[in-house]
mmCIF file of C-alpha atoms in Angstrom:
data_model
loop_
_atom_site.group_PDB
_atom_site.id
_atom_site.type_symbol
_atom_site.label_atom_id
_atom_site.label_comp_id
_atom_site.label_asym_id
_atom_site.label_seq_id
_atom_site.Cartn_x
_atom_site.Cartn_y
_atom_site.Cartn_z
ATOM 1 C CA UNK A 54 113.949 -147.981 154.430
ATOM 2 C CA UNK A 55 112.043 -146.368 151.956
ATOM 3 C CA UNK A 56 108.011 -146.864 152.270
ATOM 4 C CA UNK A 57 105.205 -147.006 149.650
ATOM 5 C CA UNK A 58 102.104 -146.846 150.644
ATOM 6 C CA UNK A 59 98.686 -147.479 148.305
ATOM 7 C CA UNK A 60 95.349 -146.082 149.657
ATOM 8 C CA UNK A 61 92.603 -148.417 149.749
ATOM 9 C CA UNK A 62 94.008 -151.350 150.986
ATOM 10 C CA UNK A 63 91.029 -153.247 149.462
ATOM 11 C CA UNK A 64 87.911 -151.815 147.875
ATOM 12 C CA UNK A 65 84.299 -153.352 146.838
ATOM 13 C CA UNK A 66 82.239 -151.994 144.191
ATOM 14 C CA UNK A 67 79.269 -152.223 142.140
ATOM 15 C CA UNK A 68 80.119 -153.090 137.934
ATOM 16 C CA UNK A 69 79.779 -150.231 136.208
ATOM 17 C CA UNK A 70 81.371 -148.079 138.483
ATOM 18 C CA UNK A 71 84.628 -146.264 138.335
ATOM 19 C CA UNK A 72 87.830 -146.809 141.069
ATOM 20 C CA UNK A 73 90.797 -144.724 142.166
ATOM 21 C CA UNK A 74 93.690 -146.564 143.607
ATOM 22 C CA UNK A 75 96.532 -144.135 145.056
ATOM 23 C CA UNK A 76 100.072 -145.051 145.003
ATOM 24 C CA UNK A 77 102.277 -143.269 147.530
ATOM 25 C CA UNK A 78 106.222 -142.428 148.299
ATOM 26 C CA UNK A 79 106.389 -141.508 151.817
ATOM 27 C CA UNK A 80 110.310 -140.291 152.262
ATOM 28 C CA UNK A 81 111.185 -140.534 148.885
ATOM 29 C CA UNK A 82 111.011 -138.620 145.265
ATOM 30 C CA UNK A 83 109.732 -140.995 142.369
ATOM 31 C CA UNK A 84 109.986 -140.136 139.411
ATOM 32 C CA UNK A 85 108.576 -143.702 137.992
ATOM 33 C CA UNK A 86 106.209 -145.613 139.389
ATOM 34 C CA UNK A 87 105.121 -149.312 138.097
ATOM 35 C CA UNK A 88 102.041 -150.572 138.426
ATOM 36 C CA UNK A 89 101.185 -154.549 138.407
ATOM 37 C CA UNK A 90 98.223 -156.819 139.065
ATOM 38 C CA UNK A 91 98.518 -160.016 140.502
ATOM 39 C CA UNK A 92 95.230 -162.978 139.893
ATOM 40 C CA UNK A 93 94.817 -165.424 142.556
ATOM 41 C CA UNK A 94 97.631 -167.778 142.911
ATOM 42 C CA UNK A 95 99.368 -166.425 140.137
ATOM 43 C CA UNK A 96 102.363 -163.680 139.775
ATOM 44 C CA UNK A 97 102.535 -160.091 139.055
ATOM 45 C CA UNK A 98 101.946 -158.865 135.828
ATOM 46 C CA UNK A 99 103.083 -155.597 134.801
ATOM 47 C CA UNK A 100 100.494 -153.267 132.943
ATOM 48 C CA UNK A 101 101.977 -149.858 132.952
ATOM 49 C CA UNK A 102 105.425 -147.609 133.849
ATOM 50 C CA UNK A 103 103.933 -144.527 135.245
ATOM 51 C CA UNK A 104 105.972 -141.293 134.353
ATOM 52 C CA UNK A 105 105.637 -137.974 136.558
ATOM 53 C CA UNK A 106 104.706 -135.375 134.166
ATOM 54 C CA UNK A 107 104.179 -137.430 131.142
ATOM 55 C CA UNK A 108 101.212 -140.104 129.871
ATOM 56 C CA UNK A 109 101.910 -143.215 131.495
ATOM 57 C CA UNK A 110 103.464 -146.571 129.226
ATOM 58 C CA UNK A 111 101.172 -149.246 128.903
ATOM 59 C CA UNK A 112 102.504 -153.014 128.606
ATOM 60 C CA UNK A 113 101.088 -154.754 125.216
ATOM 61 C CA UNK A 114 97.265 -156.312 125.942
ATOM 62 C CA UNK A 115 96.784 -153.689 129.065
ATOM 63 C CA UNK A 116 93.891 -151.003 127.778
ATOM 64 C CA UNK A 117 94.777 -147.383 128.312
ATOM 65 C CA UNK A 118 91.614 -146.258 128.284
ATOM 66 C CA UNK A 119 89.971 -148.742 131.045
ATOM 67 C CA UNK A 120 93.243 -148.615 133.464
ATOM 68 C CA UNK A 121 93.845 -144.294 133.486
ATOM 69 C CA UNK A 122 96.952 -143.692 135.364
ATOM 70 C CA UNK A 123 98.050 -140.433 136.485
ATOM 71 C CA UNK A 124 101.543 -139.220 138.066
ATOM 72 C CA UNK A 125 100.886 -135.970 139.073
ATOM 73 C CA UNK A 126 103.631 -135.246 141.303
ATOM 74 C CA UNK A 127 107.052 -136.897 141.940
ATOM 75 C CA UNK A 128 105.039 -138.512 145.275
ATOM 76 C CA UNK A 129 101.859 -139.601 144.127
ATOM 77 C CA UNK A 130 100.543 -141.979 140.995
ATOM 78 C CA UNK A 131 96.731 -142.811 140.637
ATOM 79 C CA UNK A 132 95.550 -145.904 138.964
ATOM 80 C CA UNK A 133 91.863 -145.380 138.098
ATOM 81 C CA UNK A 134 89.662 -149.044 136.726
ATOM 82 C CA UNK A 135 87.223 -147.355 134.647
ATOM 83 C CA UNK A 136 83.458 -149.158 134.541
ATOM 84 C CA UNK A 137 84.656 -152.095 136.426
ATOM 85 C CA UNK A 138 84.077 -155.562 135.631
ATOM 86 C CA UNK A 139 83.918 -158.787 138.061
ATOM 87 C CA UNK A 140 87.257 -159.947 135.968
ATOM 88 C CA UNK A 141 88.886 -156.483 136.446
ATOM 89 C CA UNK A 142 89.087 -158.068 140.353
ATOM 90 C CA UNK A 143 92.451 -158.342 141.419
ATOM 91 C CA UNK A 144 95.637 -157.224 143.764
ATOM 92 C CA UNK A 145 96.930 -154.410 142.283
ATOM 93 C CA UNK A 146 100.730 -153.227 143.534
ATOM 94 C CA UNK A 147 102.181 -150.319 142.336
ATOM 95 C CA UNK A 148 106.106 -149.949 142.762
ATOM 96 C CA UNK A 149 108.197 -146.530 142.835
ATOM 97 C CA UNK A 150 111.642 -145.888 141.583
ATOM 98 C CA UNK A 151 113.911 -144.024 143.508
ATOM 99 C CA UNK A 152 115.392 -140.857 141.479
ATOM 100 C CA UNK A 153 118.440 -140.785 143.428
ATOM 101 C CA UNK A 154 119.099 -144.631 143.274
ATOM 102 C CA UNK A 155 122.022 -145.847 141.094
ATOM 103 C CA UNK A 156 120.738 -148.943 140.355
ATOM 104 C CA UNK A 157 117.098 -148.286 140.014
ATOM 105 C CA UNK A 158 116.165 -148.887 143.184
ATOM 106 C CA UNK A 159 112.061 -149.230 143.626
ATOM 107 C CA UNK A 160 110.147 -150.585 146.355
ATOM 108 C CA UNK A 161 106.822 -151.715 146.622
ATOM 109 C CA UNK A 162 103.553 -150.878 148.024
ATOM 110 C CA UNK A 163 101.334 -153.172 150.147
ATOM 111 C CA UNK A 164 99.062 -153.750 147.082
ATOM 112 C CA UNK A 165 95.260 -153.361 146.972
ATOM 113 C CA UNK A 166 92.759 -155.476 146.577
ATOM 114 C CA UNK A 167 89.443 -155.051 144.134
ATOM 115 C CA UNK A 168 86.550 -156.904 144.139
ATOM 116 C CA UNK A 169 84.111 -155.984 141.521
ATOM 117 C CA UNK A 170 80.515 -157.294 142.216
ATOM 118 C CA UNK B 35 112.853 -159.679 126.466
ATOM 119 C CA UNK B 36 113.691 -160.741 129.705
ATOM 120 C CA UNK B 37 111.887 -163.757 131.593
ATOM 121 C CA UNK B 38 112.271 -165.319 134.751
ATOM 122 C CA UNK B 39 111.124 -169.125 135.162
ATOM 123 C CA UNK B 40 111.112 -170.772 138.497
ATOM 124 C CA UNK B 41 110.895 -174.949 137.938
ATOM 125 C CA UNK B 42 109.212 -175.654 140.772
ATOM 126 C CA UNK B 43 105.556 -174.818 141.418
ATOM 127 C CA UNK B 44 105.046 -176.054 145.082
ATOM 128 C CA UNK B 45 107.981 -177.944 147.571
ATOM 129 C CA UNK B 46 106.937 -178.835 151.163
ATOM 130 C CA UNK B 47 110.098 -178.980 153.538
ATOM 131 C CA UNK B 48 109.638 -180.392 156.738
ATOM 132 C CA UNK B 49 110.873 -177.807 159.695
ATOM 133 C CA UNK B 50 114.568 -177.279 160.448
ATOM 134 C CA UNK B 51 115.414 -178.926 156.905
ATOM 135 C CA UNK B 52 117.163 -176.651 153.949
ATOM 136 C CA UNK B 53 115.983 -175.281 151.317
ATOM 137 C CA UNK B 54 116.575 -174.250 148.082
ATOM 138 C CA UNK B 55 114.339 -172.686 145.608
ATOM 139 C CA UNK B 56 115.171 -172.430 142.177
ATOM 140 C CA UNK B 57 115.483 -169.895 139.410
ATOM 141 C CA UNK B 58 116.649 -169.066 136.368
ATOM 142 C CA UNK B 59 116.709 -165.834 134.259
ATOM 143 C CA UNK B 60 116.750 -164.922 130.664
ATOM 144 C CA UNK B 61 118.366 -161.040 130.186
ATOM 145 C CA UNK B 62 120.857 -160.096 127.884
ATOM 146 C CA UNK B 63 123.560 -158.068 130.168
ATOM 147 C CA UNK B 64 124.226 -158.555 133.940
ATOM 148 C CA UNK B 65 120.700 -158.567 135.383
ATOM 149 C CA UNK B 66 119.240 -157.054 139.070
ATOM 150 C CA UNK B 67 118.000 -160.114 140.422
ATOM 151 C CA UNK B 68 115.680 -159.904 143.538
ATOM 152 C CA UNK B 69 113.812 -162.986 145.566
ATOM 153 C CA UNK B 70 110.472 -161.559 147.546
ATOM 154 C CA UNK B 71 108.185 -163.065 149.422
ATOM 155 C CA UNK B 72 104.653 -163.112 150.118
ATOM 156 C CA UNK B 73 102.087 -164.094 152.681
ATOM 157 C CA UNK B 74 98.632 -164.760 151.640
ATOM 158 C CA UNK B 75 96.749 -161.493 151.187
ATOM 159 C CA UNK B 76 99.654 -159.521 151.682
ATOM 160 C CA UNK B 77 102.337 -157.733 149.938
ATOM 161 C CA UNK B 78 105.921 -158.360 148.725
ATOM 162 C CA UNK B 79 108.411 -158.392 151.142
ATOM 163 C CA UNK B 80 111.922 -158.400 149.767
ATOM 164 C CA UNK B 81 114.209 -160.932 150.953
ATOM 165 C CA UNK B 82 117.525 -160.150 148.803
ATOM 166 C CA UNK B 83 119.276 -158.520 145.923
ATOM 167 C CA UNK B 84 121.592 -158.748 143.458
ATOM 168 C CA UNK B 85 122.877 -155.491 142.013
ATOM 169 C CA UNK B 86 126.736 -156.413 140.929
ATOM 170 C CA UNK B 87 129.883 -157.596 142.958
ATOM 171 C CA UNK B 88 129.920 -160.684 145.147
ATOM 172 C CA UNK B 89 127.452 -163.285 143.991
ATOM 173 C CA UNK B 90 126.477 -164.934 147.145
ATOM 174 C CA UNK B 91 124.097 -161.977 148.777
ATOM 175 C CA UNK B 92 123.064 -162.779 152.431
ATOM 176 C CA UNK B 93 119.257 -161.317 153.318
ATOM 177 C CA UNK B 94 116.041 -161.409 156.007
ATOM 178 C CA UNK B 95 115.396 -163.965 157.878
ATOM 179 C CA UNK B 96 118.368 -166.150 157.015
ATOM 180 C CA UNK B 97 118.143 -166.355 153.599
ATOM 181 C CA UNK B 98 121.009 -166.166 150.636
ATOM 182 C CA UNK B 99 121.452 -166.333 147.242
ATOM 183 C CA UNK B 100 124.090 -167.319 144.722
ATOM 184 C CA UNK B 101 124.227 -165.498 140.739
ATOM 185 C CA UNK B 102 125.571 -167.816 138.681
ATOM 186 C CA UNK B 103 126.084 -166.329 135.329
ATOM 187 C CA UNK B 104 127.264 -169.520 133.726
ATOM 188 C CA UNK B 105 124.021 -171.008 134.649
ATOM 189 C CA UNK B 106 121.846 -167.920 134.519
ATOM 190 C CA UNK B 107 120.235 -168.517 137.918
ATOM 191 C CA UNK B 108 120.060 -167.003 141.124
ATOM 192 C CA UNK B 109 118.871 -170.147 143.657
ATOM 193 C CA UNK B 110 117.363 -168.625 147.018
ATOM 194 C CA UNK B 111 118.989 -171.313 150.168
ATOM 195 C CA UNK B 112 117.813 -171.319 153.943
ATOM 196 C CA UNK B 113 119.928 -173.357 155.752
ATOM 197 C CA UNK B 114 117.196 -174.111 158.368
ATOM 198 C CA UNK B 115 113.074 -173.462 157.770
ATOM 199 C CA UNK B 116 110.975 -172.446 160.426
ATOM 200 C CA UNK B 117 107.267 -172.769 159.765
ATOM 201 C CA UNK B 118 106.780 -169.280 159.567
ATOM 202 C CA UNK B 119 108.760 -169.544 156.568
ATOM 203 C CA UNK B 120 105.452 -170.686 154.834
ATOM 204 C CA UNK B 121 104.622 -168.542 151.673
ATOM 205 C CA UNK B 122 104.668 -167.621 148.145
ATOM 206 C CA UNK B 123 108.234 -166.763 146.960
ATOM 207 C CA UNK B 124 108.919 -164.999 144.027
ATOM 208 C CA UNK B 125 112.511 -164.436 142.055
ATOM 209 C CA UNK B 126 112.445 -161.127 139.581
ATOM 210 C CA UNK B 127 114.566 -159.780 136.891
ATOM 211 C CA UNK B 128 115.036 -156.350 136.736
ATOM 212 C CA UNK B 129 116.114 -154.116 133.117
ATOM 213 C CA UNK B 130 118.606 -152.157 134.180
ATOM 214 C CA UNK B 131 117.568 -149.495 132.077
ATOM 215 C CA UNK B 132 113.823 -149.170 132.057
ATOM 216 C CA UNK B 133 113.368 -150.450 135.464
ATOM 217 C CA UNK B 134 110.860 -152.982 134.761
ATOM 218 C CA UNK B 135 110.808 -156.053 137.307
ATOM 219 C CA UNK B 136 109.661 -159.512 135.453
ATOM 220 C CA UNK B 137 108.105 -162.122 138.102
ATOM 221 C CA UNK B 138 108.496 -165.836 138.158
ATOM 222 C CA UNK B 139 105.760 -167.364 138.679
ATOM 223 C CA UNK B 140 106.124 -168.402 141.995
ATOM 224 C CA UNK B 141 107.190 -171.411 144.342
ATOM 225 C CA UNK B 142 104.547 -172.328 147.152
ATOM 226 C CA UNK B 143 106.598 -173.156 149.966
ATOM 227 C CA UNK B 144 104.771 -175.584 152.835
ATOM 228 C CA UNK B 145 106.809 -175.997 155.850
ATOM 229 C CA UNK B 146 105.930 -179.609 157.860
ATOM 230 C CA UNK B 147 106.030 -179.765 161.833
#
């Protein structure tokens, strides 16, 4: 099956500082990519539908300018948590689309995990 | 908008007993409907789907499903738990347009020796 992979697998950093979470398609053009965050014990919440070539779609309450997302090629979306914050700590899991999929096939990545100290 | 609700917050089965988990959907055309699970820590794993056609969809590990339209719901059945079974499950909608998956909020399943 198709794979998604998301580069770091978890991360620790100092508040203040700046993160860059990759989201992958291994075998597989994307032309969308989806990008959620999941608190402890709680679901996924989308924040933002990631377009290649185009700025990405942000879900109402999610702020564009702290969460900078990036799909720069049909392969590869970044999700960047600008001057994080101990609440910005979370699982993030991105999801890509399949172009070729008739029903909108996506599949998910193994998520990534933020801790902000 | 779409929403997905899933009733029950936490069941604990005892091993080799069914199971059914609940959910229900809110969409306003035939939805995708997807169950995944997940292990603490990790990441989704998806169990079925429903796309169109037959509404009883067999997946992993033994699982099925059955879309009911009538009763907007899509109930995930095991006929037998092991205790590896253990997790977080999760039922989504999907727009069939946009592509945007909405999450339950999740059943807790613990599995009893």
């Amino acid at each position: 099956g198709a794979v998604v992979s998301q580069h770091p697998s978890r991360v620790i950093c100092k508040s203040g500082t700046s993160v860059k979470i990759e989201c992958r398609s291994l075998d597989f053009q994307a032309t969308t990519m989806f990008w959620y965050r999941q608190f402890p014990k709680k679901s996924l919440m989308l924040m933002a539908t990631s377009n290649e070539g185009s700025k990405a779609t942000y879900e109402q309450g999610v702020e564009k300018d702290k969460f900078l997302i990036n799909h720069a090629s049909l392969t590869l979306s970044t999700l960047t948590v600008t001057s994080a914050h101990p609440e910005d700590s979370s699982f993030y899991i991105c999801s890509a689309r399949a172009s070729e999929s008739s029903y909108n096939e996506q599949f998910f990545g193994p998520g990534t995990r933020l801790t902000v100290l | 908008a779409q929403s997905v609700t899933q009733p029950d917050i936490h069941i604990t089965v005892s091993e080799g007993a069914s199971l059914e988990l609940r959910c229900n959907y809110s969409y306003g055309a035939t939805p995708y409907l997807f169950w995944y699970v997940q292990s603490p820590g990790q990441g989704l794993q998806l169990l079925l789907k429903y796309f169109s056609g037959d509404t009883l969809v067999q997946g992993i590990k033994g699982f099925e499903a059955e879309f009911k339209r009538s009763q907007s719901s899509f109930n995930l059945r095991k006929p037998s738990v092991h205790w590896s079974d253990a997790a977080e499950y999760f039922c989504a909608v999907r727009d069939t347009n946009a592509g945007k998956s909405t999450f339950g909020d999740g059943t807790t399943l613990t599995v009893k020796p």
